[in-house]
Tab-separated table of C-alpha atoms in Angstrom:
chain	number	residue	atom	x	y	z
A	24	MET	CA	-22.624	5.401	69.759
A	25	ALA	CA	-22.878	7.392	66.568
A	26	ARG	CA	-21.161	10.196	68.417
A	27	VAL	CA	-18.798	8.586	69.531
A	28	LEU	CA	-17.306	7.229	66.346
A	29	ASN	CA	-17.912	10.996	65.010
A	30	ARG	CA	-15.727	12.005	67.424
A	31	ILE	CA	-13.236	9.746	66.833
A	32	GLU	CA	-13.475	10.149	62.818
A	33	THR	CA	-12.719	13.863	63.880
A	34	TYR	CA	-9.638	12.540	65.857
A	35	TYR	CA	-8.322	10.286	62.910
A	36	ASP	CA	-8.337	13.143	60.232
A	37	ALA	CA	-6.354	15.668	62.508
A	38	VAL	CA	-3.939	13.417	64.208
A	39	PRO	CA	-1.873	13.400	60.905
A	40	ARG	CA	-1.666	16.690	60.105
A	41	SER	CA	0.721	17.482	63.222
A	42	SER	CA	3.547	16.121	60.545
A	43	ALA	CA	1.805	15.416	57.374
A	44	ARG	CA	-0.189	17.115	54.374
A	45	GLY	CA	-3.509	16.268	53.253
A	46	GLU	CA	-4.449	15.343	49.746
A	47	ASP	CA	-7.672	15.417	48.266
A	48	PHE	CA	-8.479	12.672	46.830
A	49	GLY	CA	-12.529	13.249	46.804
A	50	PRO	CA	-14.026	10.780	48.813
A	51	LEU	CA	-10.315	9.600	50.593
A	52	THR	CA	-7.776	11.743	51.653
A	53	LEU	CA	-4.356	10.843	51.769
A	54	PHE	CA	-1.692	12.179	53.891
A	55	VAL	CA	1.808	12.631	52.749
A	56	ARG	CA	4.602	13.403	55.208
A	57	GLU	CA	6.198	16.806	55.222
A	58	GLY	CA	9.498	16.281	54.597
A	59	ALA	CA	12.246	13.678	54.759
A	60	ASP	CA	12.075	12.258	58.159
A	61	GLY	CA	8.878	10.603	59.721
A	62	TRP	CA	6.490	7.789	59.459
A	63	PRO	CA	4.763	7.291	56.028
A	64	PHE	CA	0.998	7.665	56.488
A	65	TYR	CA	-1.804	6.465	55.134
A	66	ALA	CA	-4.993	7.256	53.151
A	67	ARG	CA	-8.455	6.728	55.139
A	68	PRO	CA	-12.534	8.673	53.945
A	69	ALA	CA	-12.422	12.544	54.013
A	70	LEU	CA	-14.006	13.704	57.040
A	71	GLY	CA	-17.494	13.903	56.635
A	72	HIS	CA	-17.374	11.695	53.606
A	73	GLU	CA	-20.792	9.538	53.758
A	74	GLY	CA	-21.846	7.215	50.957
A	75	PRO	CA	-19.805	4.576	48.874
A	76	VAL	CA	-16.013	4.987	47.412
A	77	PRO	CA	-15.116	4.297	43.632
A	78	VAL	CA	-12.557	1.631	43.295
A	79	ALA	CA	-11.430	4.397	40.610
A	80	ALA	CA	-10.423	7.042	43.722
A	81	VAL	CA	-8.904	3.670	45.850
A	82	GLU	CA	-6.603	3.449	42.663
A	83	ARG	CA	-5.831	6.844	42.208
A	84	VAL	CA	-4.833	7.219	45.947
A	85	ARG	CA	-2.638	3.876	45.655
A	86	ALA	CA	-1.459	5.459	42.137
A	87	ARG	CA	0.215	8.666	44.078
A	88	GLN	CA	0.987	6.466	47.379
A	89	ARG	CA	3.368	4.491	44.838
A	90	GLU	CA	4.528	7.669	43.117
A	91	LEU	CA	5.911	8.791	46.378
A	92	GLY	CA	7.425	5.903	48.036
A	93	VAL	CA	5.339	4.897	50.919
A	94	PRO	CA	3.747	2.194	51.156
A	95	GLU	CA	-0.355	1.950	49.628
A	96	ALA	CA	-2.086	1.459	52.922
A	97	PHE	CA	-5.873	2.630	53.897
A	98	GLU	CA	-7.623	2.628	57.424
A	99	TRP	CA	-10.740	2.918	57.966
A	100	VAL	CA	-13.481	2.300	60.277
A	101	ALA	CA	-16.208	-0.060	59.000
A	102	GLU	CA	-18.883	0.989	60.403
A	103	THR	CA	-18.365	4.420	59.444
A	104	THR	CA	-17.464	4.100	56.058
A	105	PRO	CA	-18.917	0.409	55.153
A	106	GLY	CA	-18.544	0.778	51.302
A	107	LEU	CA	-14.695	1.110	51.224
A	108	ARG	CA	-13.882	-2.496	52.077
A	109	ALA	CA	-15.482	-3.632	48.798
A	110	ALA	CA	-13.458	-0.883	47.091
A	111	VAL	CA	-10.816	-1.665	48.591
A	112	GLU	CA	-10.693	-5.362	48.349
A	113	GLU	CA	-11.432	-4.879	44.684
A	114	SER	CA	-8.528	-2.732	43.717
A	115	GLY	CA	-6.485	-6.106	45.076
A	116	LEU	CA	-5.481	-4.753	48.513
A	117	VAL	CA	-5.446	-7.346	51.489
A	118	VAL	CA	-7.803	-5.902	54.397
A	119	HIS	CA	-7.098	-6.816	58.074
A	120	ALA	CA	-10.003	-6.280	60.789
A	121	HIS	CA	-9.280	-4.779	64.645
A	122	PRO	CA	-11.105	-4.303	67.582
A	123	LEU	CA	-11.751	-0.783	68.274
A	124	MET	CA	-12.170	-0.342	71.949
A	125	VAL	CA	-13.146	2.933	74.070
A	126	LEU	CA	-12.615	2.945	77.688
A	127	ASP	CA	-15.766	4.706	79.762
A	128	GLY	CA	-14.767	6.408	83.111
A	129	GLU	CA	-12.040	5.621	84.949
A	130	PRO	CA	-9.866	2.274	83.969
A	131	LEU	CA	-9.814	-0.728	86.138
A	132	ALA	CA	-7.108	-1.125	89.093
A	133	VAL	CA	-4.613	-3.908	87.697
A	134	PRO	CA	-1.973	-5.242	90.086
A	135	GLU	CA	1.174	-3.654	90.010
A	136	PRO	CA	3.878	-5.670	88.024
A	137	ALA	CA	5.563	-7.592	89.218
A	138	GLY	CA	9.480	-6.764	90.215
A	139	ALA	CA	8.793	-4.005	87.618
A	140	TYR	CA	7.861	-0.226	87.750
A	141	VAL	CA	6.069	1.776	85.164
A	142	ARG	CA	6.558	5.650	84.332
A	143	THR	CA	6.131	8.431	81.988
A	144	LEU	CA	9.633	9.887	79.989
A	145	GLY	CA	10.249	13.683	79.283
A	146	ALA	CA	11.897	14.328	75.997
A	147	ASP	CA	15.576	14.796	77.231
A	148	ASP	CA	15.245	11.016	79.432
A	149	PRO	CA	17.994	9.499	79.306
A	150	GLU	CA	16.251	5.946	78.981
A	151	LEU	CA	14.048	7.288	75.939
A	152	PRO	CA	15.465	5.291	73.351
A	153	ALA	CA	15.055	2.326	74.926
A	154	ALA	CA	11.469	2.716	76.005
A	155	VAL	CA	10.542	3.240	72.011
A	156	ALA	CA	13.107	0.003	71.156
A	157	ALA	CA	10.961	-1.824	73.462
A	158	PRO	CA	7.596	-2.161	71.925
A	159	TYR	CA	9.595	-2.617	68.858
A	160	ALA	CA	11.624	-5.987	70.470
A	161	ALA	CA	7.301	-7.371	71.119
A	162	PHE	CA	7.174	-7.613	67.084
A	163	GLY	CA	10.532	-8.795	66.740
A	164	ALA	CA	11.570	-5.739	65.419
A	165	ALA	CA	13.624	-2.690	65.570
A	166	PRO	CA	13.533	1.146	65.937
A	167	GLY	CA	14.660	3.496	62.716
A	168	PRO	CA	17.893	5.268	63.541
A	169	GLY	CA	16.027	8.486	63.796
A	170	ASP	CA	12.786	6.994	65.642
A	171	ALA	CA	13.633	8.203	69.563
A	172	ALA	CA	14.271	12.085	68.348
A	173	ARG	CA	11.530	11.967	66.838
A	174	VAL	CA	9.422	10.869	69.509
A	175	ALA	CA	11.345	12.837	71.682
A	176	ALA	CA	10.460	15.806	69.115
A	177	ARG	CA	7.258	14.997	69.209
A	178	ILE	CA	7.278	14.986	73.701
A	179	ALA	CA	8.806	18.304	73.499
A	180	ALA	CA	5.540	19.344	70.990
A	181	GLY	CA	3.018	17.736	73.616
A	182	LEU	CA	1.719	15.940	71.006
A	183	THR	CA	3.061	12.240	72.600
A	184	VAL	CA	3.200	10.830	75.832
A	185	LEU	CA	5.291	7.670	76.260
A	186	ALA	CA	5.242	5.504	79.351
A	187	ALA	CA	7.319	2.614	79.959
A	188	GLY	CA	8.063	-0.185	82.490
A	189	PHE	CA	11.206	-0.989	83.898
A	190	ASP	CA	13.068	-4.039	85.656
A	191	ALA	CA	13.388	-2.824	89.245
A	192	ALA	CA	16.324	-4.134	89.639
A	193	SER	CA	18.804	-3.869	86.414
A	194	GLY	CA	16.684	-0.304	85.407
A	195	GLU	CA	16.293	-2.083	81.757
A	196	ALA	CA	13.200	-1.149	79.789
A	197	LEU	CA	11.251	-3.714	79.222
A	198	ALA	CA	7.575	-2.432	77.484
A	199	GLY	CA	6.482	0.794	76.545
A	200	GLY	CA	3.615	2.702	74.500
A	201	GLN	CA	2.218	5.934	73.688
A	202	VAL	CA	-0.698	8.009	73.801
A	203	GLN	CA	-1.733	10.858	71.440
A	204	PRO	CA	-4.195	13.468	72.625
A	205	VAL	CA	-5.750	15.698	70.727
A	206	GLY	CA	-8.082	17.648	72.531
A	207	GLU	CA	-10.407	15.624	73.833
A	208	VAL	CA	-9.638	12.745	72.808
A	209	ALA	CA	-6.428	10.186	72.776
A	210	GLU	CA	-5.729	7.138	71.178
A	211	VAL	CA	-3.064	4.833	73.103
A	212	VAL	CA	-0.788	3.313	70.065
A	213	GLY	CA	2.056	1.454	70.354
A	214	VAL	CA	2.281	-0.819	73.840
A	215	GLY	CA	4.480	-3.473	73.540
A	216	THR	CA	6.751	-5.760	75.907
A	217	ARG	CA	9.633	-7.362	75.216
A	218	PRO	CA	9.257	-11.428	74.976
A	219	GLU	CA	11.298	-12.214	78.199
A	220	ALA	CA	8.839	-9.971	79.625
A	221	ARG	CA	5.723	-10.858	79.017
A	222	ARG	CA	2.908	-12.241	81.279
A	223	ARG	CA	4.383	-9.921	84.184
A	224	GLY	CA	1.470	-7.665	83.993
A	225	LEU	CA	3.912	-4.963	82.350
A	226	GLY	CA	1.292	-4.126	78.924
A	227	LEU	CA	-1.824	-3.276	81.221
A	228	ALA	CA	0.289	-1.204	83.481
A	229	VAL	CA	1.629	0.756	81.050
A	230	THR	CA	-2.061	1.330	79.231
A	231	ALA	CA	-3.142	2.516	82.604
A	232	ALA	CA	-0.128	4.582	82.986
A	233	LEU	CA	-0.814	6.574	79.552
A	234	VAL	CA	-4.940	6.450	80.131
A	235	ALA	CA	-4.055	8.064	83.737
A	236	ASP	CA	-2.088	10.605	82.094
A	237	ALA	CA	-4.586	11.580	78.863
A	238	ARG	CA	-7.237	11.633	81.591
A	239	ALA	CA	-5.353	14.202	83.279
A	240	ARG	CA	-4.600	16.522	80.224
A	241	GLY	CA	-8.374	16.445	80.130
A	242	ALA	CA	-9.097	13.805	77.447
A	243	GLY	CA	-12.713	12.631	77.813
A	244	LEU	CA	-12.650	9.942	75.447
A	245	VAL	CA	-9.759	7.249	75.211
A	246	PHE	CA	-9.508	4.702	72.597
A	247	LEU	CA	-6.982	2.012	70.883
A	248	THR	CA	-7.473	-0.805	68.708
A	249	ALA	CA	-6.758	-4.428	69.959
A	250	SER	CA	-4.536	-6.229	67.617
A	251	ASP	CA	-6.428	-9.612	68.075
A	252	ALA	CA	-8.789	-11.030	70.243
A	253	ASP	CA	-6.551	-12.023	72.660
A	254	VAL	CA	-5.569	-8.563	73.242
A	255	GLU	CA	-9.073	-7.335	73.251
A	256	ARG	CA	-9.643	-9.652	76.001
A	257	LEU	CA	-6.137	-8.192	77.514
A	258	TYR	CA	-7.676	-4.711	77.118
A	259	ALA	CA	-11.000	-5.771	78.501
A	260	ARG	CA	-9.570	-5.556	81.995
A	261	LEU	CA	-8.587	-2.176	82.114
A	262	GLY	CA	-12.255	-1.423	81.064
A	263	PHE	CA	-11.918	-0.826	77.574
A	264	ARG	CA	-14.830	-2.079	75.386
A	265	THR	CA	-15.277	-3.067	72.138
A	266	VAL	CA	-17.615	-0.338	70.297
A	267	ALA	CA	-16.912	-0.611	66.295
A	268	THR	CA	-14.203	-2.325	63.796
A	269	ALA	CA	-10.776	-0.719	62.491
A	270	LEU	CA	-9.780	-2.047	59.379
A	271	ILE	CA	-6.301	-1.601	57.689
A	272	ALA	CA	-5.487	-2.644	53.946
A	273	GLU	CA	-2.101	-3.109	53.056
A	274	ALA	CA	-0.532	-4.400	49.418
A	275	PRO	CA	-0.523	-8.692	49.335
A	276	ALA	CA	3.007	-9.752	50.186
A	277	ALA	CA	5.034	-10.737	46.721
């Protein structure tokens, strides 16, 4: 399992670098987006760092994040960097734990979603904005004005694959998600279903389509982070198994 976690660490270090630069803070790396557009990134352990992380390093990163006007956020794997949680919590951030899951072999078969179909979308697909918006609606949010264009650019560059579930009768986008391949490793991210379309198997069908695409592109290791135990059990139906704990730290609510 150590080899799997090492491959995931290498992936985590590589995937932001397509649109961000890494700033060195000793045991930590802060990823800073290039340009005014795009998503604000996070800090995480420097690739290859072993041993404790001092609180002072965490606070230096937080000061830089405040200077940049980005969220004070850290992401890491508990089993890979066990000393970081105490330092992050001592600095005053709140830590959330999520199951980190990998898929061995091919995904298990899941039923076709009732009254719907799933497909991947190209960068110029007219349904792309609706497909990007569907997972936001799952969490009661809406995409930013430039999000669909950024996803389209990443699709065109081969950095992201987007799959969506559509209502068979109306053609409305009901669910969506993405997979981000880097070499032989790929992460499934942002899978969500509109509230009114839940319990139809759309999330699993979208995930299965993303896994199939990643496998076809040569990804031998596919992984994801489940939001909670209920979602963990859902992904287990596809064959994913929990191997570690993903930790996300953020500033406490005001």
